[in-house]
mmCIF file of C-alpha atoms in Angstrom:
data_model
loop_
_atom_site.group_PDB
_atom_site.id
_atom_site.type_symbol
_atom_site.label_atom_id
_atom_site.label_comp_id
_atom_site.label_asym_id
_atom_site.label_seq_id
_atom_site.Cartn_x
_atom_site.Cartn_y
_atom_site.Cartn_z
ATOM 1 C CA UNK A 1 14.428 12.336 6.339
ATOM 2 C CA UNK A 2 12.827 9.800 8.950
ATOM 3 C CA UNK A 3 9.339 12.104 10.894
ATOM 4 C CA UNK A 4 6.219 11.301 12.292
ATOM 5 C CA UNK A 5 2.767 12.118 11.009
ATOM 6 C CA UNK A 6 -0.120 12.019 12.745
ATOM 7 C CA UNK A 7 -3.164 9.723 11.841
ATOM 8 C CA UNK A 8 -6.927 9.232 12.941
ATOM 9 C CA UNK A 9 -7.067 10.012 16.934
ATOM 10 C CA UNK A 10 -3.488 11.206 16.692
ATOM 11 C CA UNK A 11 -2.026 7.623 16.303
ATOM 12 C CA UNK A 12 1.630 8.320 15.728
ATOM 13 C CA UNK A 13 2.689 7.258 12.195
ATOM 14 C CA UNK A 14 6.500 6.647 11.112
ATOM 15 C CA UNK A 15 7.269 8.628 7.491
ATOM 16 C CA UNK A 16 10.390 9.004 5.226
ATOM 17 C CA UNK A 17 10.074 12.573 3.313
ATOM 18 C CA UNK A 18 12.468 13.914 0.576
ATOM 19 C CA UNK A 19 12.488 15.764 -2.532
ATOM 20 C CA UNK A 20 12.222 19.749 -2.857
ATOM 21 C CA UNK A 21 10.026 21.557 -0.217
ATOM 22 C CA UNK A 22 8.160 23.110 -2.874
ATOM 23 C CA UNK A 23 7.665 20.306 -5.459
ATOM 24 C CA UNK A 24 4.092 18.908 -5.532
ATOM 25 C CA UNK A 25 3.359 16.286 -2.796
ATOM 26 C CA UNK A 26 2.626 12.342 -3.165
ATOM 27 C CA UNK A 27 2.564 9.809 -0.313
ATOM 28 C CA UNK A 28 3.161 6.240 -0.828
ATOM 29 C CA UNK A 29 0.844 4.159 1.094
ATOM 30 C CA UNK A 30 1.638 0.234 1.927
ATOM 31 C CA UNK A 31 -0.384 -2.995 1.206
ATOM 32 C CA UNK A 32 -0.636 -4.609 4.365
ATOM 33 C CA UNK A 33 1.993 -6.571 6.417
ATOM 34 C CA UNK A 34 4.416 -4.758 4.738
ATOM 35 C CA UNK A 35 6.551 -1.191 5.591
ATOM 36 C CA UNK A 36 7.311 1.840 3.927
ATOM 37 C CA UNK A 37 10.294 0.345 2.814
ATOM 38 C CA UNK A 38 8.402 -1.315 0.425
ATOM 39 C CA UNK A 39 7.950 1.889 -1.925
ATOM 40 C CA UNK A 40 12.446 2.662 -0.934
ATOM 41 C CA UNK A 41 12.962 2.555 -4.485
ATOM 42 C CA UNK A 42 10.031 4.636 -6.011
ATOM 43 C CA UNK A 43 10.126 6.870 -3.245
ATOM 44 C CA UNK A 44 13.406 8.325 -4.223
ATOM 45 C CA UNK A 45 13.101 7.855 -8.245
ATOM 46 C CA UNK A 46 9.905 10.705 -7.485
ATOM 47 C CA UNK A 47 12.019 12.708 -4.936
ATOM 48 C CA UNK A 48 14.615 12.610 -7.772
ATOM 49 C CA UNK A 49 12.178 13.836 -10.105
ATOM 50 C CA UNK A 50 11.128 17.000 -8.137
ATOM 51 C CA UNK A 51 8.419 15.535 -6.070
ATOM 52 C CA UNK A 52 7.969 15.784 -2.161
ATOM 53 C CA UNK A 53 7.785 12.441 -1.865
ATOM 54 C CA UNK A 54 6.310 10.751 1.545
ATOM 55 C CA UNK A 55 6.451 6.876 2.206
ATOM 56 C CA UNK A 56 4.124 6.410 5.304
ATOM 57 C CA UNK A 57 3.936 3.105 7.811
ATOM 58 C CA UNK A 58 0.286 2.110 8.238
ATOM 59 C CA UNK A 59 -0.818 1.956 11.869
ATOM 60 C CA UNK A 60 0.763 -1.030 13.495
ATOM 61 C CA UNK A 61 3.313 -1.786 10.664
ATOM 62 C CA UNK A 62 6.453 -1.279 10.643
ATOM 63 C CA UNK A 63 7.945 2.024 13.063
ATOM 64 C CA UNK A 64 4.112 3.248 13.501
ATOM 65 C CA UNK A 65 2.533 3.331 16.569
ATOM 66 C CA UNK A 66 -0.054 -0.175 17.232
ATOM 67 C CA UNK A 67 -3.426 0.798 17.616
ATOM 68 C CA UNK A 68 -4.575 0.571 21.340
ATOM 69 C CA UNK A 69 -7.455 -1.421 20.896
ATOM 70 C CA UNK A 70 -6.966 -3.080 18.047
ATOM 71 C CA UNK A 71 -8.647 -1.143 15.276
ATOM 72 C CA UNK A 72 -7.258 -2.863 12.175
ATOM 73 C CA UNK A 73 -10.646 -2.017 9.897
ATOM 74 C CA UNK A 74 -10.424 -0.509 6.296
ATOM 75 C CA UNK A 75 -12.197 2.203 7.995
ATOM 76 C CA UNK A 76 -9.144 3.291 10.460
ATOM 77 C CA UNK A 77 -6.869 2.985 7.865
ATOM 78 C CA UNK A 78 -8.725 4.955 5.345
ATOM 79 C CA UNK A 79 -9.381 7.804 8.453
ATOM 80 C CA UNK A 80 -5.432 7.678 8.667
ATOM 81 C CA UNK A 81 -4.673 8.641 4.919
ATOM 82 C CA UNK A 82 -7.474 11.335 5.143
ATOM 83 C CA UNK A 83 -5.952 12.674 8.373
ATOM 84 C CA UNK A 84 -2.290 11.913 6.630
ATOM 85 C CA UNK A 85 -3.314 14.146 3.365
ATOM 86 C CA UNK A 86 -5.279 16.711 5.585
ATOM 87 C CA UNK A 87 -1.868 17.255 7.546
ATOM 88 C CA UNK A 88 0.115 18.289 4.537
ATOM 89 C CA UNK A 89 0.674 22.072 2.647
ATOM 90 C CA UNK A 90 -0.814 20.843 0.150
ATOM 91 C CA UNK A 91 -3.407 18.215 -1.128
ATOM 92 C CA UNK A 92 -1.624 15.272 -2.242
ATOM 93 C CA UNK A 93 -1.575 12.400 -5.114
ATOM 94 C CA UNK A 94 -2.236 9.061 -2.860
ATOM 95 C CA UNK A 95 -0.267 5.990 -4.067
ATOM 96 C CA UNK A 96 -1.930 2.853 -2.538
ATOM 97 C CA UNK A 97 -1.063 -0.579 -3.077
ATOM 98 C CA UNK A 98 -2.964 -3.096 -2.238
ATOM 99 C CA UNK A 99 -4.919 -2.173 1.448
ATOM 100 C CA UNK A 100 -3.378 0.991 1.129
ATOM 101 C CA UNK A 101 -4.570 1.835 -2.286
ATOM 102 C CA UNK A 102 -8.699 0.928 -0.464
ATOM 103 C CA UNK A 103 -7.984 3.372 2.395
ATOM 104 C CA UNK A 104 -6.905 6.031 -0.174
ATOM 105 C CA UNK A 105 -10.070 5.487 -2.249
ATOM 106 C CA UNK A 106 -12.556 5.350 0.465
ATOM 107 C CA UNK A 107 -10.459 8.399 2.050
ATOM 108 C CA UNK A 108 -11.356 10.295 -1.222
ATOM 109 C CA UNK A 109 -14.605 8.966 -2.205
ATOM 110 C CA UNK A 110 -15.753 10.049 1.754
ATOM 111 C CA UNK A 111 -14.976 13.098 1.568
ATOM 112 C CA UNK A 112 -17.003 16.290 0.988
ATOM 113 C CA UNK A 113 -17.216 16.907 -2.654
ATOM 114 C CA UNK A 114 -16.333 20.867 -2.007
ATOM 115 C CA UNK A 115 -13.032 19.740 -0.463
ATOM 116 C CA UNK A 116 -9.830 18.654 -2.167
ATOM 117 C CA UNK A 117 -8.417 15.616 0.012
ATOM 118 C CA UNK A 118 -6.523 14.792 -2.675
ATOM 119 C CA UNK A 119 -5.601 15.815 -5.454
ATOM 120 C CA UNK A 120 -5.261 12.587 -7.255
ATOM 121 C CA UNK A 121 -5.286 8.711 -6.464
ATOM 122 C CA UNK A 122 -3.024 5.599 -7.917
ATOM 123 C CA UNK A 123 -3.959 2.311 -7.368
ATOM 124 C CA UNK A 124 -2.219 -0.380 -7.089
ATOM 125 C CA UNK A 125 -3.274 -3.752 -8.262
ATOM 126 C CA UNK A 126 -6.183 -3.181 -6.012
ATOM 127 C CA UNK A 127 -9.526 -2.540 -7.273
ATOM 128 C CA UNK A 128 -13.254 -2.655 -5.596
ATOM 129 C CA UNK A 129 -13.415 -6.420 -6.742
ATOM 130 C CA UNK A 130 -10.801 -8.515 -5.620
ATOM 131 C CA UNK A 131 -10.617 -12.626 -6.354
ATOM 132 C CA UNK A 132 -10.655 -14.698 -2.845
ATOM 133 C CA UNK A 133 -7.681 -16.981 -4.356
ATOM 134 C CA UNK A 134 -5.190 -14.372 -4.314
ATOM 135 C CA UNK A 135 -6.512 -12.959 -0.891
ATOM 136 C CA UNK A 136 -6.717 -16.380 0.452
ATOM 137 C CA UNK A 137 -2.895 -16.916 -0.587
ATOM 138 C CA UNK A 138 -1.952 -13.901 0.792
ATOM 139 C CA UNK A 139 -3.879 -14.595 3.868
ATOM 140 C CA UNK A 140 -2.369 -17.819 4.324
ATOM 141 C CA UNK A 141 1.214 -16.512 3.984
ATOM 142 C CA UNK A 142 0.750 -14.306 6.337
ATOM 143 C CA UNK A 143 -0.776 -16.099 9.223
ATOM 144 C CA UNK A 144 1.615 -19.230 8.291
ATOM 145 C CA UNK A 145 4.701 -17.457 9.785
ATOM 146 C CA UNK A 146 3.343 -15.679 12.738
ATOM 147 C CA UNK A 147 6.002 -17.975 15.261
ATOM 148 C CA UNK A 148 8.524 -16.346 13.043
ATOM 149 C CA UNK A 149 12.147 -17.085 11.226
ATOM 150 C CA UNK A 150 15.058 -18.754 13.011
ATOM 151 C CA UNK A 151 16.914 -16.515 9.939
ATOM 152 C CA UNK A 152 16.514 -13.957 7.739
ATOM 153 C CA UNK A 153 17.477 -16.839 5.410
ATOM 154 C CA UNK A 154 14.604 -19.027 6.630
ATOM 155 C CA UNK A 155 12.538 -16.203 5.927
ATOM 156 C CA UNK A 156 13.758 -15.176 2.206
ATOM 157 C CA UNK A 157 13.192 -18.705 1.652
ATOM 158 C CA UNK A 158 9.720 -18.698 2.430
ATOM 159 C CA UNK A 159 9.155 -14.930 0.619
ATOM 160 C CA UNK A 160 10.819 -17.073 -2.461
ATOM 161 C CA UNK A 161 7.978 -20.187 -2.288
ATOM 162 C CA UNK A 162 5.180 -17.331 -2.266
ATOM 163 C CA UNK A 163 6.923 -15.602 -5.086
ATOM 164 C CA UNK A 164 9.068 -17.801 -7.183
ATOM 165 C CA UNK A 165 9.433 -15.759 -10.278
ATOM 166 C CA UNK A 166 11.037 -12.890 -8.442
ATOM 167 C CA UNK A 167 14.721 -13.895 -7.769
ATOM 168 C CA UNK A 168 15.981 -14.482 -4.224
ATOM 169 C CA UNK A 169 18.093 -11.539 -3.280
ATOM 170 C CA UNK A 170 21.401 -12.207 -1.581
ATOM 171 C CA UNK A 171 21.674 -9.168 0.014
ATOM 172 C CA UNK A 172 19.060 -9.628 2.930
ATOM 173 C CA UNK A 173 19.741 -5.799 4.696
ATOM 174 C CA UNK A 174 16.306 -4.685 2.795
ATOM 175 C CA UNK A 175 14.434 -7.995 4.294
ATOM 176 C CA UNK A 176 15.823 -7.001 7.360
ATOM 177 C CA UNK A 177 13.324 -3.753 7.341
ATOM 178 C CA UNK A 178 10.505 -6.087 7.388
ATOM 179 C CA UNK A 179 11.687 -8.653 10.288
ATOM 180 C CA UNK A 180 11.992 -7.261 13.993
ATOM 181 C CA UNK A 181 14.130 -9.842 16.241
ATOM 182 C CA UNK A 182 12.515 -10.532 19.226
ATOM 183 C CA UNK A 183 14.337 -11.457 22.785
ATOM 184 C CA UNK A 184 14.586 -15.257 21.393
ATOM 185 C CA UNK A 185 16.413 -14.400 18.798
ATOM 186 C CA UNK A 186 13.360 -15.831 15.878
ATOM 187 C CA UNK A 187 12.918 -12.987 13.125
ATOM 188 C CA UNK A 188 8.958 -11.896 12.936
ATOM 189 C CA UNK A 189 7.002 -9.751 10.330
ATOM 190 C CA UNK A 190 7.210 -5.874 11.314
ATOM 191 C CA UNK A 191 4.034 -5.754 12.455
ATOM 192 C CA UNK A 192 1.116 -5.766 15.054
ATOM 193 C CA UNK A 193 -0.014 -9.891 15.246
ATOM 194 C CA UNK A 194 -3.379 -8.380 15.923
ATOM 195 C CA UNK A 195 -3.568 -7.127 12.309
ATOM 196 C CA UNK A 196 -4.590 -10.611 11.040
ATOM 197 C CA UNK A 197 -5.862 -12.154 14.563
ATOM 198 C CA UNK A 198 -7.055 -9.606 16.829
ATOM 199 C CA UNK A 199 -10.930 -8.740 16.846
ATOM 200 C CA UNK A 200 -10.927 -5.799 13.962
ATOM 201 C CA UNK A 201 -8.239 -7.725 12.331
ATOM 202 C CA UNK A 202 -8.648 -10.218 9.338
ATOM 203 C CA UNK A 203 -6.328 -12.484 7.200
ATOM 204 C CA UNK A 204 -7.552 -10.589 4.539
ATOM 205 C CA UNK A 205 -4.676 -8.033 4.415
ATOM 206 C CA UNK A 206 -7.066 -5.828 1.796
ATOM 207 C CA UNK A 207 -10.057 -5.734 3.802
ATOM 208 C CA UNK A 208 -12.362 -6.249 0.841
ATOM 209 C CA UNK A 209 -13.941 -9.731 2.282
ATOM 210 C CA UNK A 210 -14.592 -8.165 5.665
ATOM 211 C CA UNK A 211 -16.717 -4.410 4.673
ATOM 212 C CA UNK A 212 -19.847 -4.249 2.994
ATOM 213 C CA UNK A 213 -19.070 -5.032 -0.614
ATOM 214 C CA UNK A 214 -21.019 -1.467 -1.423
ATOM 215 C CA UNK A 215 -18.928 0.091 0.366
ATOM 216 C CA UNK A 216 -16.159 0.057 -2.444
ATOM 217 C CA UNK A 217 -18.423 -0.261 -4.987
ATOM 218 C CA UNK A 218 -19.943 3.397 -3.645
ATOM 219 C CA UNK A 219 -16.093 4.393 -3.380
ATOM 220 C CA UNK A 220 -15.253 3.794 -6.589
ATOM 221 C CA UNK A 221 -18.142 5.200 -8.456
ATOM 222 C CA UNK A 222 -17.756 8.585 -6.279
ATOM 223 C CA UNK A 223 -13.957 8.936 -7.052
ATOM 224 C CA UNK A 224 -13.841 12.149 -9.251
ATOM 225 C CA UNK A 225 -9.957 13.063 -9.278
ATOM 226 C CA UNK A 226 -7.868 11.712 -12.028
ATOM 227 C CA UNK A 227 -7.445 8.053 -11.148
ATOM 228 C CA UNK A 228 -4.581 5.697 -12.185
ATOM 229 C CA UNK A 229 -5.627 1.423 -11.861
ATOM 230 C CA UNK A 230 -2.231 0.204 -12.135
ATOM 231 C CA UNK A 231 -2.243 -3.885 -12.733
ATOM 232 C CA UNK A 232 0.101 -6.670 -12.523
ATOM 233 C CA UNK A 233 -0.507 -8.690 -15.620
ATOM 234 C CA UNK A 234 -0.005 -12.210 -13.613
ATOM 235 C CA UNK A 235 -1.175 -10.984 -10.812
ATOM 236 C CA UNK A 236 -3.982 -13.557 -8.729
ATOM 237 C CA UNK A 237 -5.916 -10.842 -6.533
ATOM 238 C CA UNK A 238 -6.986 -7.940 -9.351
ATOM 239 C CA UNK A 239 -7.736 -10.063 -12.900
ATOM 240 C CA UNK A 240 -7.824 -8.612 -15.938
ATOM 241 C CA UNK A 241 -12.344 -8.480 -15.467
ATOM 242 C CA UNK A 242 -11.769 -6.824 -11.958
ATOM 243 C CA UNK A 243 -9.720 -4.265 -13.490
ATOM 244 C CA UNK A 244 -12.479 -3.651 -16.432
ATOM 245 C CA UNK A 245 -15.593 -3.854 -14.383
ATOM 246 C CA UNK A 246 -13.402 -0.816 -12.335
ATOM 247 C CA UNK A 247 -12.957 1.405 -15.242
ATOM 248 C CA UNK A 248 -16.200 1.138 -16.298
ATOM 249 C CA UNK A 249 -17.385 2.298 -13.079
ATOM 250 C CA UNK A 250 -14.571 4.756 -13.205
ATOM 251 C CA UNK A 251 -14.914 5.834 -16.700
ATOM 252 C CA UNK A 252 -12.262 8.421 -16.222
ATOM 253 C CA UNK A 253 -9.717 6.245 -14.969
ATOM 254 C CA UNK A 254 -6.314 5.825 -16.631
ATOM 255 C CA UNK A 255 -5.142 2.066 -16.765
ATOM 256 C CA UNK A 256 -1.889 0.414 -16.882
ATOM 257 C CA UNK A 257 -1.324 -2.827 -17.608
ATOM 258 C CA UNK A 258 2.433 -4.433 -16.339
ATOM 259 C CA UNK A 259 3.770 -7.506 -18.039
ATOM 260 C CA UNK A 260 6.014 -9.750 -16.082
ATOM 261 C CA UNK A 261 4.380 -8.641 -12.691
ATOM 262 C CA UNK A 262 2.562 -9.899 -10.300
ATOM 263 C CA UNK A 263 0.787 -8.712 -7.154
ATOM 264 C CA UNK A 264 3.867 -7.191 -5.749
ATOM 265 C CA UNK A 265 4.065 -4.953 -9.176
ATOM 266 C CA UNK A 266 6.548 -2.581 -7.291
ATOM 267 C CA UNK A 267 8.969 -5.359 -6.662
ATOM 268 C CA UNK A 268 8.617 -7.075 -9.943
ATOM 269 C CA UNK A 269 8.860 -4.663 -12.579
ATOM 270 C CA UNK A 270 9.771 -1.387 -10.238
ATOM 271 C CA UNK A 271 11.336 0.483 -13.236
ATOM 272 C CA UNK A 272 7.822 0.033 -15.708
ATOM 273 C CA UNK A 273 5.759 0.667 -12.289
ATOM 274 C CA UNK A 274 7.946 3.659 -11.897
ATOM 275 C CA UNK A 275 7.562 5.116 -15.389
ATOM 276 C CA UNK A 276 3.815 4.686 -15.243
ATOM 277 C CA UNK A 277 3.579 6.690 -12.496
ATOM 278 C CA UNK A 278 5.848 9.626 -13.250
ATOM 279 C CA UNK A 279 4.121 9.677 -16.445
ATOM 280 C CA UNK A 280 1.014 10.461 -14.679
ATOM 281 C CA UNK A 281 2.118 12.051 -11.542
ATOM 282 C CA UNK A 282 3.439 14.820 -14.198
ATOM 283 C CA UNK A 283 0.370 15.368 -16.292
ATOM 284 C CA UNK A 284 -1.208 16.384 -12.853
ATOM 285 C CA UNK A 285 0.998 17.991 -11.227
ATOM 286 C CA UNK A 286 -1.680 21.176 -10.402
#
C-alpha cells in the first residue's frame, strides 16, 4: 500500500507498507540516489513472512518531497529515520544500506538511552569506516549522468559498466522506478540534483567524507540494540578491516559475510541477503 510518512520538519516522505497490522515492524531505508524500490524484493519476502514491512524514499529521492533549502546532510537524514521510527506503533528494526544504514545508526546512537527508537539496526555494507575508492566510484557515477539518458537502454548500459558482474536485465520496467522523464524526453536519476551539487549536498552519497569522522565513530560505539553488519564480500566501499575494526567497536554485533556480492548486496545475492536478515529479524522479534 503506497502512504506518506512524515520526516524531520514534517518533510513529506513517500512509503510502501504491507504485511499483517500486528506483525512486528521493520523499515527499509535506501543508500543514496536510489528509491524504495530498491528493497521491492525484500520488502515483500518480510511482509510474506509476517512482518509490517515499510520501504521509505529518503528526502528528495524518489516520490519524497525535496528539501526546501537543500538540506542533504547525514544529519537530516538521520533526523528523518528518528522522526520515521518515532511515527510508528511500535519501535522498529531499521534496515539501512549504505547512507541509509548511517542515518539509522546515528538516529539510534543519538538518542536518549531511556528511550527505545529502535528496537534493532541492520546495516548494510556500510560501516563507520568507509574506503574513498569505492565512495569516489560511486561519486563519480553519480555526478557522471546528471544530463541524463536518451533511453532507459542508454542508462542500463551505463548501470552495467559500474556493475559488470550483475547481468543486464531485459526487462527495464524496474529501472524505470529510478529514471523520471523530463519535458525533453532524456531519462534522469529519481532524485533532487542538489543531493550531490547543492550546498549541503556531496558526491559522497554516504556522507562519511563530509561529518566529523567521530561522529560515527561515537555512533557506533553507543549503539546498544542488537546490531546486524551485513557485507558484500567484493564489495570496494566496506573491506573486510572496516567491517572488523566495526565489530570490535561493536562487540555485540552479529556479522554476515555475502559471497558473490558487491556493494549493491541486495541486488546481487537478494535471496542470501534475504535469509540473513529473516534469520535475525526473527531472533528479535520482541
Amino acid at each position: 500500500m503506497r502512504t506518506d510518512l512524515s520526516g524531520a520538519g514534517g518533510i513529506r516522505l513517500a512509503a510502501d507498507v504491507d504485511g499483517p497490522e500486528d506483525g512486528p515492524t521493520v523499515v527499509l531505508l535506501h543508500g543514496g540516489g536510489q528509491t524504495r524500490h530498491s528493497w521491492s524484493s525484500t520488502w515483500r519476502f518480510l511482509a510474506g513472512s509476517g512482518w509490517r514491512a515499510w520501504t521509505v524514499d529518503l528526502r528528495g529521492h524518489g516520490d519524497s518531497e525535496w528539501s526546501g533549502d537543500g538540506d542533504y546532510t547525514l544529519q537530516a537524514f538521520a533526523a528523518d529515520a528518528d522522526a520515521i521510527a518515532r511515527s510508528l506503533p511500535r519501535p522498529p528494526v531499521l534496515v539501512g544500506a549504505s547512507l541509509g544504514g548511517l542515518a539509522s545508526m546515528v538516529a539510534i546512537a543519538g538518542a536518549d538511552p531511556q528511550e527505545e527508537v529502535a528496537r534493532a539496526l541492520v546495516l548494510v555494507d556500510v560501516a563507520h569506516r568507509l574506503e574513498s575508492r569505492g565512495t569516489d566510484r560511486i561519486g563519480a557515477f553519480m555526478t557522471g549522468n546528471l544530463d541524463g539518458f536518451a533511453s532507459l537502454d542508454e542508462a542500463a548500459d551505463a548501470i552495467a559498466a559500474y556493475n559488470p558482474n550483475r547481468p543486464r536485465p531485459k526487462d527495464l520496467s524496474g529501472l524505470a522506478k529510478n529514471l523520471r522523464q523530463g519535458p525533453d524526453g532524456r531519462w534522469r536519476w529519481h532524485w533532487d540534483p542538489r543531493f550531490v551539487s547543492g550546498k549541503f549536498g556531496s558526491s559522497d552519497e554516504t556522507r562519511s567524507s563530509v561529518v566529523e569522522p567521530s561522529l560515527l565513530e561515537r555512533s557506533a560505539a553507543a549503539l546498544q540494540v542488537p546490531t546486524l553488519l551485513v557485507r558484500g564480500r567484493s564489495s570496494d566501499l566496506l573491506s573486510e578491516e572496516g567491517a572488523q575494526e566495526f565489530l570490535a567497536r561493536v562487540p555485540h554485533a552479529e556479522f554476515a559475510d555475502v559471497a558473490g556480492a558487491g556493494h549493491m548486496v541486495v541486488g546481487d545475492r537478494n535471496d542470501v541477503f534475504n535469509a540473513a536478515v529473516l534469520d535475525f529479524l526473527e531472533r528479535h522479534r520482541g
